[in-house]
Structure formats: C-alpha cells, structure tokens
Coordinates of C-alpha atoms (C1' of nucleotides) in Angstrom, one line a residue:
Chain A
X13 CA 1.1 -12.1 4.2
X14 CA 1.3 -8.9 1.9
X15 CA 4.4 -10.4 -0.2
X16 CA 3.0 -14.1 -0.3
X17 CA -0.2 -12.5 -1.4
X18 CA 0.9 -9.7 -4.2
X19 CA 2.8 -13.1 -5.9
X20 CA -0.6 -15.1 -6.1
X21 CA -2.2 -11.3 -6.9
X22 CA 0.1 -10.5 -9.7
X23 CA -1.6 -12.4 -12.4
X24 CA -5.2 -11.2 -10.7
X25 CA -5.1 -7.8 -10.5
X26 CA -5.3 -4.9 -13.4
X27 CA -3.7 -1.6 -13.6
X28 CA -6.0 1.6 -13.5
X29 CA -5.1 4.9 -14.3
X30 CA -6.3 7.5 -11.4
X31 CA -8.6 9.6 -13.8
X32 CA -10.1 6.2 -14.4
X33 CA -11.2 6.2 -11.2
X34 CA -14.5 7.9 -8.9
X35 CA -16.7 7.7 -6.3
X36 CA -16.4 7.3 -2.5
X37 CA -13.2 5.7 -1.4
X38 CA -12.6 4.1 2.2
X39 CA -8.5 4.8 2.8
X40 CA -6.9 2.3 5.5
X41 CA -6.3 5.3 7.5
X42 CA -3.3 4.1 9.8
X43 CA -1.7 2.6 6.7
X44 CA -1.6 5.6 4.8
X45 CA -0.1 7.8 8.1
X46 CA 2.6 5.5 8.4
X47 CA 3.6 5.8 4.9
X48 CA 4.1 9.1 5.1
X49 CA 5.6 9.0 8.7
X50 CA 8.5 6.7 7.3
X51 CA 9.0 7.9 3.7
X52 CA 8.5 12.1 4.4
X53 CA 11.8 12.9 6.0
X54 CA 15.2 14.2 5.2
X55 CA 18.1 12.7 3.6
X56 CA 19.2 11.5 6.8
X57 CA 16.1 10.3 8.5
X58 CA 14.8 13.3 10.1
X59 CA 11.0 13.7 9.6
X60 CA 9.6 17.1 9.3
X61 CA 9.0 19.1 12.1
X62 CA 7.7 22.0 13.6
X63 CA 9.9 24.7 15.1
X64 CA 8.9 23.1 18.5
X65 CA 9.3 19.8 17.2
X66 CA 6.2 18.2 16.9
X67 CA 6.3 15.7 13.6
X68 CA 4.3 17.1 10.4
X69 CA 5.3 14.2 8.2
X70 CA 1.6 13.4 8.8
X71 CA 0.1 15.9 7.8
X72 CA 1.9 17.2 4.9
X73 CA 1.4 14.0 3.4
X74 CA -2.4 13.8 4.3
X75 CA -2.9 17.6 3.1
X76 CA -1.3 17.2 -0.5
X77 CA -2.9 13.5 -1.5
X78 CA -6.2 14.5 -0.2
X79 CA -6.0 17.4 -2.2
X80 CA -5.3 15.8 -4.9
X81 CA -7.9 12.9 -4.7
X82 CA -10.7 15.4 -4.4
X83 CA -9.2 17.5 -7.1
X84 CA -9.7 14.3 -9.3
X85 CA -13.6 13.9 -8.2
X86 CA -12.6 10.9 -6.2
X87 CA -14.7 11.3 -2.2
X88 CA -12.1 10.0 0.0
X89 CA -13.3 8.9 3.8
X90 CA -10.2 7.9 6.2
X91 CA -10.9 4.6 8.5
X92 CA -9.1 4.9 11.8
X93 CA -8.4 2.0 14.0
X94 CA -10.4 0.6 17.3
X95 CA -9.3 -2.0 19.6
X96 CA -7.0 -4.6 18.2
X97 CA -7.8 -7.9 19.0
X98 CA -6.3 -9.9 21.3
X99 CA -4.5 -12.1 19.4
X100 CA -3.1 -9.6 17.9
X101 CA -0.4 -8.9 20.8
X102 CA 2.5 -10.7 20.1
X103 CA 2.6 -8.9 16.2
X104 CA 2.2 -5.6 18.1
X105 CA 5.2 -6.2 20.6
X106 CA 7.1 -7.6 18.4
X107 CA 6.5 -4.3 15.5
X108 CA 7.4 -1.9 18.6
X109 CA 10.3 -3.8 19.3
X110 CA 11.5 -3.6 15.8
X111 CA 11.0 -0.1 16.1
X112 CA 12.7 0.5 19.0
X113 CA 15.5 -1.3 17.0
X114 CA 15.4 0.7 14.5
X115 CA 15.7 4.1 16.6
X116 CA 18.9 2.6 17.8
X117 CA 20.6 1.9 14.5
X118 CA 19.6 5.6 13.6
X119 CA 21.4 6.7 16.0
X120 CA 24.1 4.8 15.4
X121 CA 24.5 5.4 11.7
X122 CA 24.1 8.9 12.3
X123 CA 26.7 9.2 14.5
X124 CA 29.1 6.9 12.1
X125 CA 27.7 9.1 9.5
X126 CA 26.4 6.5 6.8
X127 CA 23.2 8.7 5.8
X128 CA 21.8 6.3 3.5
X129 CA 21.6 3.8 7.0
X130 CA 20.2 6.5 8.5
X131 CA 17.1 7.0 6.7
X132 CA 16.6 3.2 6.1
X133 CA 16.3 2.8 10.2
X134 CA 14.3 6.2 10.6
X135 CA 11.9 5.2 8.4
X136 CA 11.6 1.9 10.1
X137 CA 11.4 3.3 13.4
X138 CA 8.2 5.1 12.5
X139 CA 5.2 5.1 14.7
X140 CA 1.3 6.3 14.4
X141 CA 0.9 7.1 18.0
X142 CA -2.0 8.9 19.9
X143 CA -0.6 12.7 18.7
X144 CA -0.3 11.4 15.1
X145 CA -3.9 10.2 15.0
X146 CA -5.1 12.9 17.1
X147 CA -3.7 15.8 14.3
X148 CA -4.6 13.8 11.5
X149 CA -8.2 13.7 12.7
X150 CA -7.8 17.5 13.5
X151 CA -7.1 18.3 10.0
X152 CA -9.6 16.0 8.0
X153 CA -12.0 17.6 10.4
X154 CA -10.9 21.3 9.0
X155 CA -10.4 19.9 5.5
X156 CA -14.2 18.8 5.8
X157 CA -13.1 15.0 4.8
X158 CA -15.2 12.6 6.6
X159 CA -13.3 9.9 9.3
X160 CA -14.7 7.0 10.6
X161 CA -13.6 5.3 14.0
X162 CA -13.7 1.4 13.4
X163 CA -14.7 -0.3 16.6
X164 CA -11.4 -3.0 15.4
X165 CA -9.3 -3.0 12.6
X166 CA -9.9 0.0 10.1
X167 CA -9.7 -2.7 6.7
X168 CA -12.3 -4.4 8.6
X169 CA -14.3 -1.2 8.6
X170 CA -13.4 -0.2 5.5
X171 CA -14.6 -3.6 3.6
X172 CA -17.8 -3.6 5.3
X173 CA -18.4 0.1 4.0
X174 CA -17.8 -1.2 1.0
X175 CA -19.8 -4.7 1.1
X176 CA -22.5 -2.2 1.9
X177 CA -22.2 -0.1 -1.1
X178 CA -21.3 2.8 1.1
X179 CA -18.4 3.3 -0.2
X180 CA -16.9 2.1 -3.8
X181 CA -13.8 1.1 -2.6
X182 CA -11.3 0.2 0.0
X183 CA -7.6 1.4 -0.5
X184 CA -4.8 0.1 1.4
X185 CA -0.9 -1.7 0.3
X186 CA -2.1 -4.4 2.9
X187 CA -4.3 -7.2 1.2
X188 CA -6.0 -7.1 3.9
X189 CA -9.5 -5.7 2.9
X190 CA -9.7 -8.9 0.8
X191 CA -10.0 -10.8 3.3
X192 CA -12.7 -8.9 5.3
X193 CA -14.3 -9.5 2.1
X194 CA -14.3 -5.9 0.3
X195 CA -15.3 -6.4 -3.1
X196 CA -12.8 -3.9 -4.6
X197 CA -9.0 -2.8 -3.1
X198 CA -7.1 -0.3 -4.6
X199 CA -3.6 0.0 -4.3
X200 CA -0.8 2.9 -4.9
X201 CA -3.7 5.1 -4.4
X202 CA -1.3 8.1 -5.7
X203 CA -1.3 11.0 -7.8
X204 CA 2.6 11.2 -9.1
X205 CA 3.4 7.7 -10.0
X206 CA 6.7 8.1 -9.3
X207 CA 8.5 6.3 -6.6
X208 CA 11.7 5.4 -5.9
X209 CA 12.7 1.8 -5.9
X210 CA 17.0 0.8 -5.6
X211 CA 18.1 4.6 -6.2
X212 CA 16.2 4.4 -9.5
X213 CA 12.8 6.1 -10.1
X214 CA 10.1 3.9 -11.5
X215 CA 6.3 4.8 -12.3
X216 CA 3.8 3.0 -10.2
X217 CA 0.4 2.8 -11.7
X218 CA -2.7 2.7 -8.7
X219 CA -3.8 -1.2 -8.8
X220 CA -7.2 -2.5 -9.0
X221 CA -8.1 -5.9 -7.4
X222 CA -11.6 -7.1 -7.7
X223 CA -12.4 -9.2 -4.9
X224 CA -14.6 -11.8 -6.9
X225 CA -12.8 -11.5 -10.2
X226 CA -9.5 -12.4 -8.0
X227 CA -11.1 -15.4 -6.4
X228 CA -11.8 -17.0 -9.6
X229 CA -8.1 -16.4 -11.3
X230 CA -7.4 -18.5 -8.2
X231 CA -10.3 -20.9 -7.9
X232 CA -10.7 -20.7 -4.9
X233 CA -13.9 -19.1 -2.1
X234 CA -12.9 -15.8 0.1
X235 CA -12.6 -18.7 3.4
X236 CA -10.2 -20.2 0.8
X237 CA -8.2 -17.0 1.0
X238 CA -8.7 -16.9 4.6
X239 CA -7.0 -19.9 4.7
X240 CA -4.1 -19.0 2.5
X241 CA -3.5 -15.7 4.5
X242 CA -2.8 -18.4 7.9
X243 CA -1.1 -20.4 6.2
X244 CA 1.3 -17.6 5.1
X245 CA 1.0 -15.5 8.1
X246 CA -0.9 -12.9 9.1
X247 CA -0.9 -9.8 11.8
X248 CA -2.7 -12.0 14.1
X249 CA -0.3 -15.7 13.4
X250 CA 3.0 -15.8 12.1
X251 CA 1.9 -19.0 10.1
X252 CA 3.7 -21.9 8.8
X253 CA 7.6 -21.3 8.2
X254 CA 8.5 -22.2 4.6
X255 CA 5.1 -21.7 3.6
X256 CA 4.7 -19.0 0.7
X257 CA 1.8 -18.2 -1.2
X258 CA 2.0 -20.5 -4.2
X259 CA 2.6 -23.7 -1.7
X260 CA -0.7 -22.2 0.6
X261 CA -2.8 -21.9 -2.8
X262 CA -1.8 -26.2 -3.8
X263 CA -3.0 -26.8 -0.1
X264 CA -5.7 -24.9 0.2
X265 CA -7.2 -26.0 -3.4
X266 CA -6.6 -29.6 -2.3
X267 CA -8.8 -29.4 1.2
X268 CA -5.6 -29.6 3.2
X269 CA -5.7 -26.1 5.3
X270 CA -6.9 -28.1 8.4
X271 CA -4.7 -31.5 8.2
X272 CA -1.6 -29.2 7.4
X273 CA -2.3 -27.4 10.4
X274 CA -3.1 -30.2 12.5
X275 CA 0.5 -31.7 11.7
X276 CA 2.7 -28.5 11.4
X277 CA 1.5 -26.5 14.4
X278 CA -1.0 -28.7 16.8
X279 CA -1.1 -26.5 19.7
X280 CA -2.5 -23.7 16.8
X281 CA -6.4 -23.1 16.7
X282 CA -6.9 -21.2 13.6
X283 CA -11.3 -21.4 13.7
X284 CA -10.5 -17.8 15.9
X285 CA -8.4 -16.0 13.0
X286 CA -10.7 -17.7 10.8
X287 CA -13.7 -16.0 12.2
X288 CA -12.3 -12.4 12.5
X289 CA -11.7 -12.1 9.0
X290 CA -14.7 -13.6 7.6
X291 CA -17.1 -12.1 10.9
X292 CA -15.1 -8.9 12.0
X293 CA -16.4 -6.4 14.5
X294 CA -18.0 -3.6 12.4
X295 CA -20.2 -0.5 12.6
X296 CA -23.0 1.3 11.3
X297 CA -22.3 4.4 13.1
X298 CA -20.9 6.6 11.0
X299 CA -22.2 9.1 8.9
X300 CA -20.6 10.3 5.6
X301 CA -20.1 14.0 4.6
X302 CA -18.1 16.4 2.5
X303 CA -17.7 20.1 3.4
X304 CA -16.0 22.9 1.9
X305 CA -12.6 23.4 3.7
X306 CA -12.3 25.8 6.8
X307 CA -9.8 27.7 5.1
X308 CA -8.8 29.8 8.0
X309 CA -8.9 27.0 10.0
X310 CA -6.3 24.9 8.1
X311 CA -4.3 27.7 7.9
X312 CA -4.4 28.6 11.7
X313 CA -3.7 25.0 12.2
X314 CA -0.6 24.3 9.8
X315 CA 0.7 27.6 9.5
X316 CA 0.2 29.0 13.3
X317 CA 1.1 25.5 14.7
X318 CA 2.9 24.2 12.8
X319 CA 5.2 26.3 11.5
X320 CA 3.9 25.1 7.6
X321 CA 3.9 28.3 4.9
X322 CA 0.7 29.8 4.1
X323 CA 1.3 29.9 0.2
X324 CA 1.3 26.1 0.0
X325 CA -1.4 25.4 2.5
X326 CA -3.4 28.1 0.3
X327 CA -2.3 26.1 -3.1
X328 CA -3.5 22.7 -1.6
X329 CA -6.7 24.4 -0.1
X330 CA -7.8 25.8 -4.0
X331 CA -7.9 22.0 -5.2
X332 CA -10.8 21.3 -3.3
X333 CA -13.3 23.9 -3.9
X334 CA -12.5 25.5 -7.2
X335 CA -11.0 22.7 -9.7
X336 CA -13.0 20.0 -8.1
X337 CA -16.2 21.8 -9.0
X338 CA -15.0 22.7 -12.1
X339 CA -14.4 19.0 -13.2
X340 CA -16.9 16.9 -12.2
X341 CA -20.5 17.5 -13.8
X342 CA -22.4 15.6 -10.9
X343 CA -22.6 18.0 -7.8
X344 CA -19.4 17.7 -5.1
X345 CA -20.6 19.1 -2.3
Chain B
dC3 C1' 5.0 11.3 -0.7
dA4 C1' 4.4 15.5 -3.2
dG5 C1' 5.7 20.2 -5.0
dA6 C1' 9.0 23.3 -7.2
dC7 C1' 12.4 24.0 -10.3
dC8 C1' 15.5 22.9 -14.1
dA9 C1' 17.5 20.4 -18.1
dA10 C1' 17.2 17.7 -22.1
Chain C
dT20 C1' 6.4 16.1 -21.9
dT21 C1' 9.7 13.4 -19.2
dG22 C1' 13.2 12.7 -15.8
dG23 C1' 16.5 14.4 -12.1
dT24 C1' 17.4 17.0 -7.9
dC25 C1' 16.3 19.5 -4.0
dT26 C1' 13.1 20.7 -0.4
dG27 C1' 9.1 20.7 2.7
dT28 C1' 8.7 21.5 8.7

DNA sequence: CAGACCAA
DNA sequence: TTGGTCTGT
C-alpha cells in the first residue's frame, strides 16, 4: 500500500519545514524503532551494541530525535502496538520470514565479503522484539516522554488521539493513519534532512498530509480510501495483483470496489478489513504528560548499561530542559 | 538516523 | 553555510 499510495499522495500533500511545525505529536512508535534498527549500523550491517551485546540502535536513535523534537517545542508522545488482529497473520509470517531471509544473506555476503550486500540484508533482517520495546519504553519513561499502549495497531491509536484533538498530529512513513481517519500525518518527521538515497545525499523535507484536504484532491470519502488501500494491498490483504494506486482510484471513483472484488478474488470478504480501518479498537486510557528528564537516570541507563558515553547522553539531555524553555514563550513543562 | 569534524 | 566522510555501541 505505502508506494501505491505516496503516487496518488504526491500531488496531495505539501512540504513543511520542522520549525513550521508545534504542538502534541502522536509518533507510530514501532515504525520509528524499526527505522533506526535497520538504518543505525555499521558499514557492514552490524547494529550498535553494547559491550555485552545487547542492540542500542534503538535507543540512540530514539535519544537524539526526541531531543531534538522537544528542542524545537514540538510535545512528542510514542504509540506502541497491542494485539494485531487476526487477519493480520499471514503479513506477519510472511515479514519474519523475510527476515529470517535476510539474516541468511548477511551472513553470506559477509563471509564473501561484499559489504555493501551486507548492510542491505542487515537492515532488512531487522526486528522490534519484546527487549527492543521493553528499553525503548525504559528510556521515554526516564526521558519523561509520554507512551501510550494501543489495545491494536499504534496508527490506529495514534489517529484517534488525533480525531480527538489530543494530539495535533500523527507521524508515521506508513499511510496508514489516513486511513484510521487521522486528520493530519506527518512524514520524515526529522531534524537533519539529509538522507541518503543511491549513494547520493538528498535533503528530505518533513511532509504534511491533511486528511480532508487529501480526500478532495482525490474526490473521493475516507471509505473511498479504504477501499483503494484493499484494492492495492494492505498489512491485513495482499490485494489485487496488477492493481496500483492510479488503477484503484478509476475503480473506486466509479462504484466498482465491490464488483472488482467480487470477480478478481470471490473467496475475499473485504466488509472485515473494511471495518478495522474505519471502526478500530481504540482507547481512552491514557494519560498525557511531560517531565523534566531523570538525568541521572538516563545516564545510569545508557552509560552504566549500555556502554553509551556520558558527554553525549549529557549533550542530548541539555536539549530538553534548557533550549526548549528558552524557545518557546508558552510554558513546556 | 544523528553528531562531530573537516573542506570548499 | 553547505556537503562529504567517519563514527556512534
């Protein structure tokens, strides 16, 4: 779904600088961990690690962009994910079988020596298990960010936060959110824009998609984009084969989503899918705060754990008390 | 990804 | 200020 949907999104969306943006902001939680799990490793796929070899990919990556985001007055609350649902099983098998995959060919380019190979497969062999989650939480906890444990999928969470007002946004690279109706998604949620794309480095701009403002560039209602999403294939359906997003949007604007699916895959009931995305299992248990870091805490954690050095952990720690009260008038805290 | 450092 | 390379654990 995410690359049939960023074609139909890229006349629909606008660029915003980070300063440009404030307020409370609901980050996809798992997708941002595995991001840094898979890119935050060395030139030949080996993530960062403590001396006893516990993975800190995590955690460096969470530590510096949270920093950041609260350095530039934005509130950022991590949504964690719940119980999948069932349906989902086959995409989850099938992802930890890729993976699995993957940790193979690592291996074998490493011991062939083609580094570039190497990091291509690490990075796809990354996975958010329990211990990744677990730190993660650990260290919002000390950093004083506020988490929220989604009873399902986090985006799910996260754009019902945001339907609610509770939150301004939800930020994600899955185009997911939209469809659990969130009315804004941000994208590239980062503070250097640089990344590197085919060896070269380009400058990636954070993206704004306005849920409503989105539907009407493509005429069509949010079950409209339901409907595109199973048509193109989402984590819950593979969808129809040949189907891409322009070819979804021409059937769904034309009243065809259930005849096309009727004829391409009978034994498929869609009205399920359908219903998790526009009715998902959501809470109202949870409770946002912001605290001043536990300084000595973080540093007990990263540094006497995890083997991280104190002068950086101390650098990362100043951007959320000082700065941030320095540059935003309305009070943080 | 993000930080540190260096060169143009 | 911008872009490149190296490093973080």
């Amino acid at each position: 779904m995410g690359v049939a949907l960023r074609d139909l999104a890229a006349d629909c969306r606008e660029t915003v600088d980070l300063d440009a943006l404030s307020g409370i902001a609901a980050i996809d939680a798992h997708n941002a961990l595995y991001q840094f799990l898979s890119i935050i490793r060395q030139p030949d796929g080996t993530p960062l690690m403590s001396a006893d070899g516990q993975i800190t990919s995590h955690l460096t990556g969470l530590l510096f962009r949270t920093a950041n985001l609260v350095e530039k007055g934005l509130r950022p609350v991590y949504v964690f994910d719940g119980t999948p649902p069932t349906f989902k099983q086959e995409t989850i098998d099938q992802r930890r079988e890729v993976r699995t995959r993957a940790g193979n060919a690592w291996k074998e380019a490493l011991r062939v020596g083609d580094i570039a190979e190497a990091y291509k497969q690490a990075s796809a062999s990354a996975r958010v298990d329990a211990s990744i989650i677990g730190t993660a939480q650990e260290l919002l906890t000390l950093l004083g960010i506020p988490w929220v444990q989604a009873p399902s999928e986090g985006e799910a969470q996260a754009a019902y936060m945001a339907r609610k007002g509770s939150v301004r946004f939800a930020v994600s690279q899955d185009y997911d959110s939209l469809l659990f109706g969130s009315p804004v998604l941000v994208r590239n949620l980062t503070v250097s824009g640089r990344r590197k794309m085919r060896g070269r480095t380009i400058t990636v701009s954070p993206e704004r998609i306005v849920l409503d403002a989105f539907l009407d560039c493509l005429g069509i209602t949010r079950e409209g984009l339901v409907e595109i999403g199973i048509l193109v294939g989402t984590d819950y359906h593979p969808g129809i084969k040949g189907v891409g997003g322009k070819t979804a949007l021409k059937l769904v604007r034309g009243g065809e989503f259930e005849s096309v699916i009727a004829e391409r895959l009978p034994e498929f009931d869609p009205a399920p899918i359908k219903e998790f995305f526009l009715n998902p299992p959501v809470s109202d248990d949870y409770h946002l705060a912001w605290s001043p870091p536990d300084t000595a805490g973080v540093i007990e954690m990263l540094s006497g754990r995890f083997d991280f050095s104190p002068e950086r952990v101390e650098g990362a720690l100043e951007k959320f008390s000082v700065k941030a009260r320095q540059k935003t008038l309305d009070q943080w805290f």
